[in-house]
PDB file of C-alpha atoms in Angstrom:
ATOM      1  CA  LEU A   1     -32.227 -10.981   5.811  1.00 65.00           C
ATOM      2  CA  GLU A   2     -28.453 -11.344   5.445  1.00 71.00           C
ATOM      3  CA  TRP A   3     -28.798 -15.128   5.363  1.00 77.00           C
ATOM      4  CA  ARG A   4     -31.749 -15.352   2.957  1.00 76.00           C
ATOM      5  CA  TYR A   5     -29.653 -16.907   0.163  1.00 78.00           C
ATOM      6  CA  THR A   6     -27.329 -18.969   2.329  1.00 83.00           C
ATOM      7  CA  TYR A   7     -29.966 -20.473   4.599  1.00 83.00           C
ATOM      8  CA  PRO A   8     -31.680 -22.583   1.889  1.00 87.00           C
ATOM      9  CA  LEU A   9     -28.287 -23.920   0.742  1.00 88.00           C
ATOM     10  CA  LEU A  10     -27.470 -25.031   4.273  1.00 88.00           C
ATOM     11  CA  GLU A  11     -30.860 -26.684   4.602  1.00 89.00           C
ATOM     12  CA  ASP A  12     -30.450 -28.430   1.224  1.00 93.00           C
ATOM     13  CA  ALA A  13     -27.108 -29.768   2.485  1.00 93.00           C
ATOM     14  CA  GLY A  14     -28.989 -31.380   5.369  1.00 91.00           C
ATOM     15  CA  LEU A  15     -27.634 -29.048   8.044  1.00 88.00           C
ATOM     16  CA  GLU A  16     -29.845 -27.948  10.901  1.00 88.00           C
ATOM     17  CA  THR A  17     -29.576 -24.177  10.779  1.00 87.00           C
ATOM     18  CA  TRP A  18     -30.849 -21.395  13.008  1.00 88.00           C
ATOM     19  CA  ALA A  19     -30.566 -17.703  12.110  1.00 84.00           C
ATOM     20  CA  VAL A  20     -30.917 -15.745  15.343  1.00 84.00           C
ATOM     21  CA  ASP A  21     -31.145 -11.983  15.621  1.00 80.00           C
ATOM     22  CA  ILE A  22     -28.962 -11.084  18.569  1.00 78.00           C
ATOM     23  CA  LEU A  23     -30.817  -9.110  21.218  1.00 76.00           C
ATOM     24  CA  GLY A  24     -31.114  -5.479  20.132  1.00 73.00           C
ATOM     25  CA  TRP A  25     -30.284  -6.158  16.458  1.00 74.00           C
ATOM     26  CA  GLY A  26     -32.195  -7.283  13.407  1.00 69.00           C
ATOM     27  CA  PHE A  27     -35.914  -6.872  13.878  1.00 68.00           C
ATOM     28  CA  SER A  28     -35.763  -6.146  17.615  1.00 66.00           C
ATOM     29  CA  ASN A  29     -38.390  -3.657  18.716  1.00 68.00           C
ATOM     30  CA  LEU A  30     -36.400  -0.619  19.820  1.00 65.00           C
ATOM     31  CA  GLU A  31     -39.275   0.643  21.955  1.00 70.00           C
ATOM     32  CA  THR A  32     -39.694  -2.444  24.154  1.00 73.00           C
ATOM     33  CA  ARG A  33     -36.327  -4.190  24.129  1.00 69.00           C
ATOM     34  CA  PRO A  34     -34.553  -4.942  27.408  1.00 71.00           C
ATOM     35  CA  PRO A  35     -30.972  -3.788  28.083  1.00 72.00           C
ATOM     36  CA  CYS A  36     -28.632  -4.943  25.319  1.00 74.00           C
ATOM     37  CA  ASP A  37     -25.308  -5.123  27.095  1.00 79.00           C
ATOM     38  CA  ILE A  38     -22.823  -7.954  26.574  1.00 81.00           C
ATOM     39  CA  VAL A  39     -24.235 -10.075  29.382  1.00 86.00           C
ATOM     40  CA  SER A  40     -27.808  -9.672  28.120  1.00 85.00           C
ATOM     41  CA  LYS A  41     -26.822 -10.712  24.586  1.00 86.00           C
ATOM     42  CA  ARG A  42     -24.974 -13.761  25.941  1.00 90.00           C
ATOM     43  CA  GLU A  43     -27.845 -14.811  28.198  1.00 92.00           C
ATOM     44  CA  HIS A  44     -30.424 -14.295  25.448  1.00 89.00           C
ATOM     45  CA  LEU A  45     -28.454 -16.572  23.118  1.00 92.00           C
ATOM     46  CA  TYR A  46     -27.915 -19.107  25.889  1.00 96.00           C
ATOM     47  CA  GLN A  47     -31.629 -19.299  26.696  1.00 94.00           C
ATOM     48  CA  PHE A  48     -32.360 -19.816  23.001  1.00 94.00           C
ATOM     49  CA  TRP A  49     -29.728 -22.568  22.826  1.00 95.00           C
ATOM     50  CA  ARG A  50     -30.986 -24.204  26.025  1.00 96.00           C
ATOM     51  CA  SER A  51     -34.608 -24.115  24.837  1.00 96.00           C
ATOM     52  CA  TYR A  52     -34.191 -25.293  21.241  1.00 95.00           C
ATOM     53  CA  ILE A  53     -30.756 -26.605  20.277  1.00 95.00           C
ATOM     54  CA  LYS A  54     -29.627 -28.407  23.439  1.00 96.00           C
ATOM     55  CA  ARG A  55     -26.342 -29.797  22.066  1.00 95.00           C
ATOM     56  CA  PRO A  56     -22.960 -28.388  21.005  1.00 96.00           C
ATOM     57  CA  MET A  57     -23.282 -26.246  17.895  1.00 95.00           C
ATOM     58  CA  VAL A  58     -21.151 -24.640  15.239  1.00 93.00           C
ATOM     59  CA  LEU A  59     -21.603 -20.959  16.031  1.00 92.00           C
ATOM     60  CA  VAL A  60     -21.146 -18.497  13.169  1.00 91.00           C
ATOM     61  CA  GLY A  61     -20.452 -14.892  14.066  1.00 86.00           C
ATOM     62  CA  PRO A  62     -20.515 -12.335  11.258  1.00 85.00           C
ATOM     63  CA  SER A  63     -19.205  -8.829  11.935  1.00 81.00           C
ATOM     64  CA  LEU A  64     -19.943  -7.834  15.553  1.00 80.00           C
ATOM     65  CA  GLY A  65     -21.639 -11.215  15.965  1.00 83.00           C
ATOM     66  CA  ALA A  66     -18.097 -12.588  16.225  1.00 87.00           C
ATOM     67  CA  ALA A  67     -17.651 -10.753  19.515  1.00 86.00           C
ATOM     68  CA  VAL A  68     -20.911 -12.211  20.798  1.00 87.00           C
ATOM     69  CA  ALA A  69     -19.832 -15.682  19.626  1.00 90.00           C
ATOM     70  CA  ILE A  70     -16.455 -15.419  21.382  1.00 91.00           C
ATOM     71  CA  ASP A  71     -18.037 -14.228  24.608  1.00 91.00           C
ATOM     72  CA  PHE A  72     -20.681 -16.967  24.400  1.00 93.00           C
ATOM     73  CA  ALA A  73     -18.127 -19.724  23.758  1.00 95.00           C
ATOM     74  CA  VAL A  74     -15.940 -18.594  26.654  1.00 95.00           C
ATOM     75  CA  ASN A  75     -18.884 -18.576  29.056  1.00 96.00           C
ATOM     76  CA  TYR A  76     -20.745 -21.631  27.729  1.00 97.00           C
ATOM     77  CA  PRO A  77     -18.119 -23.941  26.194  1.00 96.00           C
ATOM     78  CA  GLU A  78     -20.508 -26.908  26.486  1.00 97.00           C
ATOM     79  CA  ALA A  79     -22.780 -25.224  23.945  1.00 97.00           C
ATOM     80  CA  VAL A  80     -20.166 -24.677  21.214  1.00 96.00           C
ATOM     81  CA  SER A  81     -18.300 -27.290  19.179  1.00 96.00           C
ATOM     82  CA  LYS A  82     -16.721 -24.857  16.680  1.00 94.00           C
ATOM     83  CA  LEU A  83     -16.587 -21.139  15.979  1.00 93.00           C
ATOM     84  CA  ILE A  84     -16.665 -19.546  12.532  1.00 91.00           C
ATOM     85  CA  PHE A  85     -16.092 -15.812  12.069  1.00 90.00           C
ATOM     86  CA  ILE A  86     -17.042 -13.804   8.992  1.00 86.00           C
ATOM     87  CA  GLY A  87     -15.571 -10.312   8.735  1.00 80.00           C
ATOM     88  CA  ALA A  88     -15.055 -10.343  12.495  1.00 80.00           C
ATOM     89  CA  SER A  89     -15.314  -7.145  14.486  1.00 74.00           C
ATOM     90  CA  VAL A  90     -15.025  -7.074  18.233  1.00 70.00           C
ATOM     91  CA  TYR A  91     -15.985  -4.683  20.961  1.00 63.00           C
ATOM     92  CA  ALA A  92     -14.285  -3.791  24.193  1.00 59.00           C
ATOM     93  CA  GLU A  93     -15.631  -2.789  27.556  1.00 59.00           C
ATOM     94  CA  GLY A  94     -15.870   0.924  27.894  1.00 51.00           C
ATOM     95  CA  THR A  95     -18.590   1.889  25.420  1.00 54.00           C
ATOM     96  CA  LYS A  96     -20.931   2.053  28.428  1.00 60.00           C
ATOM     97  CA  ASP A  97     -24.681   1.824  28.034  1.00 64.00           C
ATOM     98  CA  MET A  98     -25.355   3.059  24.516  1.00 63.00           C
ATOM     99  CA  THR A  99     -29.096   2.657  25.126  1.00 65.00           C
ATOM    100  CA  ARG A 100     -28.959   5.926  27.062  1.00 73.00           C
ATOM    101  CA  MET A 101     -28.079   8.005  24.030  1.00 74.00           C
ATOM    102  CA  PRO A 102     -30.926  10.112  22.624  1.00 79.00           C
ATOM    103  CA  LYS A 103     -33.125   8.074  20.265  1.00 76.00           C
ATOM    104  CA  PHE A 104     -32.537  10.378  17.319  1.00 78.00           C
ATOM    105  CA  VAL A 105     -28.817   9.428  17.204  1.00 79.00           C
ATOM    106  CA  PRO A 106     -29.199   5.728  16.268  1.00 72.00           C
ATOM    107  CA  TYR A 107     -32.181   6.512  14.047  1.00 77.00           C
ATOM    108  CA  ALA A 108     -30.109   9.135  12.203  1.00 81.00           C
ATOM    109  CA  GLY A 109     -27.305   6.603  11.797  1.00 77.00           C
ATOM    110  CA  VAL A 110     -29.668   4.005  10.379  1.00 75.00           C
ATOM    111  CA  PHE A 111     -31.183   6.610   8.060  1.00 78.00           C
ATOM    112  CA  VAL A 112     -27.727   7.411   6.662  1.00 79.00           C
ATOM    113  CA  LEU A 113     -26.806   3.731   6.307  1.00 76.00           C
ATOM    114  CA  LYS A 114     -30.094   3.017   4.508  1.00 76.00           C
ATOM    115  CA  SER A 115     -29.524   5.725   1.908  1.00 81.00           C
ATOM    116  CA  LEU A 116     -29.485   4.263  -1.599  1.00 79.00           C
ATOM    117  CA  PRO A 117     -26.507   6.331  -2.866  1.00 82.00           C
ATOM    118  CA  LEU A 118     -24.348   5.198   0.067  1.00 80.00           C
ATOM    119  CA  ARG A 119     -25.364   1.543  -0.367  1.00 76.00           C
ATOM    120  CA  LEU A 120     -24.727   1.696  -4.133  1.00 77.00           C
ATOM    121  CA  PHE A 121     -21.301   3.207  -3.469  1.00 79.00           C
ATOM    122  CA  ALA A 122     -20.456   0.512  -0.879  1.00 75.00           C
ATOM    123  CA  THR A 123     -21.621  -2.231  -3.263  1.00 73.00           C
ATOM    124  CA  ARG A 124     -19.462  -0.776  -6.021  1.00 74.00           C
ATOM    125  CA  LEU A 125     -16.453  -0.764  -3.694  1.00 76.00           C
ATOM    126  CA  ALA A 126     -17.097  -4.357  -2.623  1.00 72.00           C
ATOM    127  CA  PHE A 127     -17.329  -5.897  -6.102  1.00 70.00           C
ATOM    128  CA  TYR A 128     -15.118  -5.746  -9.178  1.00 67.00           C
ATOM    129  CA  LYS A 129     -18.228  -5.514 -11.305  1.00 66.00           C
ATOM    130  CA  ILE A 130     -21.798  -4.675 -10.446  1.00 66.00           C
ATOM    131  CA  PRO A 131     -23.450  -7.974  -9.438  1.00 63.00           C
ATOM    132  CA  ASP A 132     -26.619  -9.296 -10.973  1.00 67.00           C
ATOM    133  CA  GLY A 133     -29.560  -8.258  -8.853  1.00 64.00           C
ATOM    134  CA  LEU A 134     -27.810  -5.042  -7.854  1.00 59.00           C
ATOM    135  CA  PHE A 135     -30.784  -3.606  -6.021  1.00 62.00           C
ATOM    136  CA  ASP A 136     -31.136  -6.779  -3.977  1.00 65.00           C
ATOM    137  CA  TRP A 137     -27.502  -6.420  -2.892  1.00 58.00           C
ATOM    138  CA  VAL A 138     -27.963  -2.849  -1.752  1.00 57.00           C
ATOM    139  CA  GLN A 139     -30.964  -3.747   0.406  1.00 59.00           C
TER     140      GLN A 139
END
């Protein structure tokens, strides 16, 4: 959903574009997903690349996706021609297997992050003026 406005612009510019939910993120089914450690994310992306793209790509990593992109490029340099980071965040070894935490913890976190007052407040902090289509921005 984050790319819903950008994706058509890239297509109109004649660029082949893929928007991939990294394993365990986006619309991944939390009930049936496999382990989502660093290696699993890298291998999932590599299998996608090997099956569909099959040539060096410009890999864009927004937020924590930047960490996945860096790890992927280091391990599969033949698959990446350039890296682009947007608001890069990175992770370090040591967080252990977060999939072992009780299910209510991530669901509670998502519930808080989905709250309309919090999203309105974050949107207000991010923009000098309230953007057109405010409620679309807070989704």
